[in-house]
Amino acid sequence: LPLCNQRTSDLLHCKGSLIWTQSVTQTPSLLLNSGHYAQMDCRHNLHGSYYHMYWFQQLPGQGLRLIVHMLPYKPPDFGNFSQDKYSASKTVSESGSFTVITLCAQKGSRGCMIAGDYSTVHCAGFQAVFGGGTKLTVLGPTVTVFEPSEKECQNGKTKENNKTLLCVASDFYPDHVSVSWQINGVDIKDGIATDHRAKYNGSHYRITSRLRSAEKLWRCRLPLHRNLRTCAPTPRNCSAAVMVSTEAPA
């Protein structure tokens, strides 16, 4: 087997004479709510007889732990892992899939993958040809936008008529969330104050960002989730609309 070196990120990067990591691809990231299932796909275009496939878990700051070994048309070997929680399928040598059957947020639920069980899941072929890892987020953010205060809306002393909007993303895990703002579809940097890092309350994370601007249209974007969500509260006297979206990172 080749040597593996732990780097500053949560992923293991392997090197050796038989390693072609660019030829192994897998689902890069998933964000799913409790009660859903998480399916991760892995495929390769390596030459030769690469029939074996392995899936590993990797907790933050830790090494790899084997979950399942797969061969085409044979039952997956989960070892000490529970098949109540996981399933796997491999019908051809070039691809396979691994599924967490049910995602849940609270510990102690039989048949659930607990939030925090995984940061990254890796697939690998025989001779330890690794894919890039799937970053699995169990809990997506609850996004709330607070409109300008009534006092701020009624203040007509300043010609600039600046208003402050607050975007709060809460109840998510783990903490790989970033927040950016747009005005008229253009990313902006001025007038923004965002928490340096998400705050952990013992089970979930929370992050806030503030925008102070004279514009009438703001866009707060969290590049995390695949589905678009909008929030357009009725402002008091501000003639402002707020649109919030959560998107998968590029």
Coordinates of C-alpha atoms in Angstrom, one line a residue:
L1 CA 0.0 0.0 0.0
P2 CA 1.2 3.6 -0.6
L3 CA 2.0 6.0 2.2
C4 CA -0.7 8.4 3.4
N5 CA 0.1 11.8 4.8
Q6 CA -2.4 13.8 7.0
R7 CA -2.5 17.4 6.0
T8 CA -4.2 20.5 7.4
S9 CA -7.5 19.7 5.9
D10 CA -9.9 17.0 7.0
L11 CA -9.0 14.8 3.9
L12 CA -6.3 12.3 3.5
H13 CA -4.1 12.6 0.4
C14 CA -2.3 9.4 -0.6
K15 CA 0.7 9.0 -2.8
G16 CA 2.5 6.1 -4.3
S17 CA 3.5 4.5 -7.6
L18 CA 0.1 3.1 -8.3
I19 CA -2.0 6.1 -7.3
W20 CA -4.1 8.1 -9.8
T21 CA -6.4 10.1 -7.7
Q22 CA -7.7 12.2 -10.6
S23 CA -9.3 9.0 -12.0
V24 CA -11.5 8.3 -9.0
T25 CA -14.5 10.6 -8.5
Q26 CA -17.3 10.6 -5.9
T27 CA -20.1 12.7 -4.7
P28 CA -18.4 15.9 -3.4
S29 CA -20.9 17.1 -0.8
L30 CA -24.3 16.5 0.6
L31 CA -26.6 18.5 2.9
L32 CA -29.7 16.7 4.1
N33 CA -32.2 17.1 6.9
S34 CA -33.0 14.5 9.5
G35 CA -35.2 11.6 8.3
H36 CA -33.7 11.6 4.8
Y37 CA -31.2 9.1 3.4
A38 CA -27.8 10.0 2.0
Q39 CA -26.5 8.2 -1.1
M40 CA -22.9 8.7 -2.2
D41 CA -21.7 7.5 -5.5
C42 CA -18.1 6.5 -6.5
R43 CA -16.7 5.7 -10.0
H44 CA -13.3 5.3 -11.6
N45 CA -11.8 5.0 -15.1
L46 CA -8.6 3.2 -14.0
H47 CA -7.1 0.5 -16.2
G48 CA -6.8 -3.0 -15.0
S49 CA -8.8 -5.2 -12.7
Y50 CA -10.1 -2.8 -10.1
Y51 CA -13.0 -4.8 -8.8
H52 CA -12.7 -4.0 -5.1
M53 CA -14.2 -0.9 -3.5
Y54 CA -13.9 0.4 0.0
W55 CA -15.8 3.1 1.9
F56 CA -14.2 4.8 4.9
Q57 CA -15.4 7.3 7.5
Q58 CA -13.2 10.2 8.6
L59 CA -14.0 12.3 11.6
P60 CA -12.4 15.7 11.9
G61 CA -8.8 15.4 12.9
Q62 CA -8.8 11.6 12.8
G63 CA -7.7 8.9 10.4
L64 CA -9.7 6.6 8.2
R65 CA -12.0 3.9 9.5
L66 CA -13.3 1.2 7.1
I67 CA -17.1 1.0 6.8
V68 CA -17.6 -1.5 4.0
H69 CA -15.8 -3.6 1.4
M70 CA -17.6 -4.3 -1.9
L71 CA -17.2 -6.6 -4.9
P72 CA -19.5 -6.7 -8.0
Y73 CA -22.6 -8.8 -7.4
K74 CA -21.5 -9.9 -4.0
P75 CA -23.1 -9.0 -0.6
P76 CA -21.2 -6.0 0.9
D77 CA -19.0 -6.8 3.9
F78 CA -19.7 -4.2 6.7
G79 CA -17.6 -5.9 9.3
N80 CA -18.6 -4.5 12.7
F81 CA -20.8 -1.8 11.2
S82 CA -24.6 -2.2 11.5
Q83 CA -26.5 -2.9 8.3
D84 CA -29.6 -1.3 10.0
K85 CA -27.8 2.0 9.3
Y86 CA -26.1 1.5 6.0
S87 CA -26.5 -0.2 2.6
A88 CA -24.1 -0.5 -0.3
S89 CA -24.4 -1.6 -3.9
K90 CA -21.8 -2.5 -6.6
T91 CA -22.9 -4.2 -9.9
V92 CA -20.0 -3.2 -12.1
S93 CA -16.3 -2.8 -11.5
E94 CA -16.2 0.9 -12.4
S95 CA -18.8 2.2 -9.9
G96 CA -20.6 1.7 -6.7
S97 CA -22.7 3.5 -4.1
F98 CA -22.9 3.8 -0.3
T99 CA -26.0 4.9 1.5
V100 CA -26.8 6.0 5.0
I101 CA -30.3 4.7 5.4
T102 CA -31.7 7.3 7.8
L103 CA -30.2 10.6 9.1
C104 CA -31.2 11.8 12.5
A105 CA -30.2 14.6 14.8
Q106 CA -30.5 12.9 18.2
K107 CA -28.3 10.2 19.6
G108 CA -29.8 6.8 20.6
S109 CA -32.1 6.3 17.7
R110 CA -31.7 2.8 16.2
G111 CA -31.1 2.7 12.5
C112 CA -30.1 6.4 12.3
M113 CA -26.8 8.1 11.4
I114 CA -26.3 10.6 14.2
A115 CA -25.3 14.2 13.3
G116 CA -21.6 14.4 13.8
D117 CA -20.9 10.7 13.0
Y118 CA -19.2 11.9 9.8
S119 CA -17.4 14.9 8.4
T120 CA -16.1 13.1 5.3
V121 CA -16.7 9.7 3.7
H122 CA -14.1 8.4 1.3
C123 CA -14.2 5.7 -1.4
A124 CA -11.2 3.7 -2.6
G125 CA -10.4 1.0 -5.0
F126 CA -8.0 -1.9 -4.7
Q127 CA -4.4 -0.8 -4.1
A128 CA -5.8 2.2 -2.1
V129 CA -6.7 4.5 -5.0
F130 CA -8.7 7.2 -3.1
G131 CA -11.4 9.6 -4.2
G132 CA -11.6 13.1 -2.9
G133 CA -14.1 12.4 -0.1
T134 CA -17.8 13.3 0.4
K135 CA -18.5 16.1 2.9
L136 CA -21.7 15.1 4.6
T137 CA -23.8 17.7 6.5
V138 CA -26.7 16.2 8.4
L139 CA -28.4 19.4 9.5
G140 CA -29.0 22.3 7.1
P141 CA -29.3 25.9 8.3
T142 CA -32.4 27.6 9.4
V143 CA -32.1 31.0 7.7
T144 CA -33.8 34.1 9.1
V145 CA -33.5 37.7 7.9
F146 CA -34.5 40.5 10.3
E147 CA -35.7 43.6 8.6
P148 CA -34.5 47.1 9.7
S149 CA -35.9 48.2 13.0
E150 CA -38.9 50.5 13.2
K151 CA -36.8 53.2 14.8
E152 CA -34.3 53.0 11.9
C153 CA -37.0 53.1 9.3
Q154 CA -38.6 56.2 10.8
N155 CA -35.3 58.1 11.0
G156 CA -35.3 60.6 8.2
K157 CA -32.4 62.8 9.4
T158 CA -29.7 61.2 7.3
K159 CA -29.7 61.8 3.5
E160 CA -28.1 58.4 3.0
N161 CA -31.1 56.7 4.7
N162 CA -29.0 53.6 5.5
K163 CA -30.7 50.6 6.9
T164 CA -29.3 47.5 8.7
L165 CA -30.4 44.0 7.8
L166 CA -29.4 40.9 9.9
C167 CA -29.1 37.5 8.4
V168 CA -29.0 34.6 10.9
A169 CA -28.2 31.0 9.9
S170 CA -28.7 28.6 12.8
D171 CA -29.2 24.9 13.8
F172 CA -26.7 23.5 11.3
Y173 CA -23.9 20.9 11.6
P174 CA -21.0 20.8 11.0
D175 CA -19.6 24.4 10.6
H176 CA -18.6 24.7 7.0
V177 CA -20.9 27.6 6.2
S178 CA -20.0 30.9 4.6
V179 CA -22.1 34.0 4.2
S180 CA -22.0 36.7 1.5
W181 CA -24.2 39.6 0.5
Q182 CA -25.3 40.9 -2.9
I183 CA -26.8 44.1 -4.0
N184 CA -28.6 44.0 -7.4
G185 CA -27.0 40.6 -8.0
V186 CA -23.5 41.9 -7.4
D187 CA -21.3 40.6 -4.5
I188 CA -20.3 43.4 -2.1
K189 CA -17.8 43.7 0.6
D190 CA -18.5 47.1 2.2
G191 CA -20.9 47.7 5.0
I192 CA -20.8 44.0 6.1
A193 CA -20.0 42.6 9.5
T194 CA -20.0 38.8 9.8
D195 CA -19.0 36.5 12.6
H196 CA -15.4 35.3 12.2
R197 CA -16.5 31.8 12.8
A198 CA -19.8 29.9 13.5
K199 CA -20.6 29.6 17.2
Y200 CA -21.2 26.1 18.7
N201 CA -23.8 25.6 21.4
G202 CA -23.0 22.0 22.1
S203 CA -25.1 20.4 19.4
H204 CA -25.5 22.9 16.5
Y205 CA -23.8 25.9 15.0
R206 CA -25.0 29.5 14.4
I207 CA -23.6 32.4 12.4
T208 CA -24.8 35.9 11.9
S209 CA -24.1 38.6 9.3
R210 CA -25.1 42.3 9.2
L211 CA -25.5 44.5 6.1
R212 CA -25.8 48.3 6.4
S213 CA -26.7 49.9 3.1
A214 CA -28.8 52.5 1.4
E215 CA -29.9 50.2 -1.4
K216 CA -33.5 48.9 -1.6
L217 CA -32.6 45.4 -2.6
W218 CA -30.3 43.0 -0.7
R219 CA -29.4 39.4 -1.3
C220 CA -28.0 37.3 1.5
R221 CA -26.5 34.1 0.1
L222 CA -25.3 31.0 2.0
P223 CA -23.5 28.8 -0.6
L224 CA -24.3 25.5 1.1
H225 CA -27.6 23.9 0.0
R226 CA -28.9 22.8 -3.4
N227 CA -32.4 24.2 -3.0
L228 CA -33.3 27.9 -3.4
R229 CA -35.1 29.5 -0.4
T230 CA -36.4 33.0 -0.4
C231 CA -37.5 35.2 2.4
A232 CA -39.2 38.5 1.6
P233 CA -40.6 40.0 4.8
T234 CA -42.9 43.0 4.5
P235 CA -40.8 46.0 5.6
R236 CA -42.3 48.7 7.8
N237 CA -41.6 51.9 5.8
C238 CA -38.4 50.9 4.1
S239 CA -39.5 49.8 0.7
A240 CA -37.0 47.0 0.9
A241 CA -37.1 43.4 -0.1
V242 CA -34.8 40.7 1.2
M243 CA -34.1 37.5 -0.8
V244 CA -32.2 34.6 0.9
S245 CA -30.9 31.6 -0.9
T246 CA -28.8 28.6 0.1
E247 CA -26.8 27.0 -2.7
A248 CA -24.3 24.2 -3.1
P249 CA -20.7 25.4 -3.5
A250 CA -19.2 25.3 -6.9

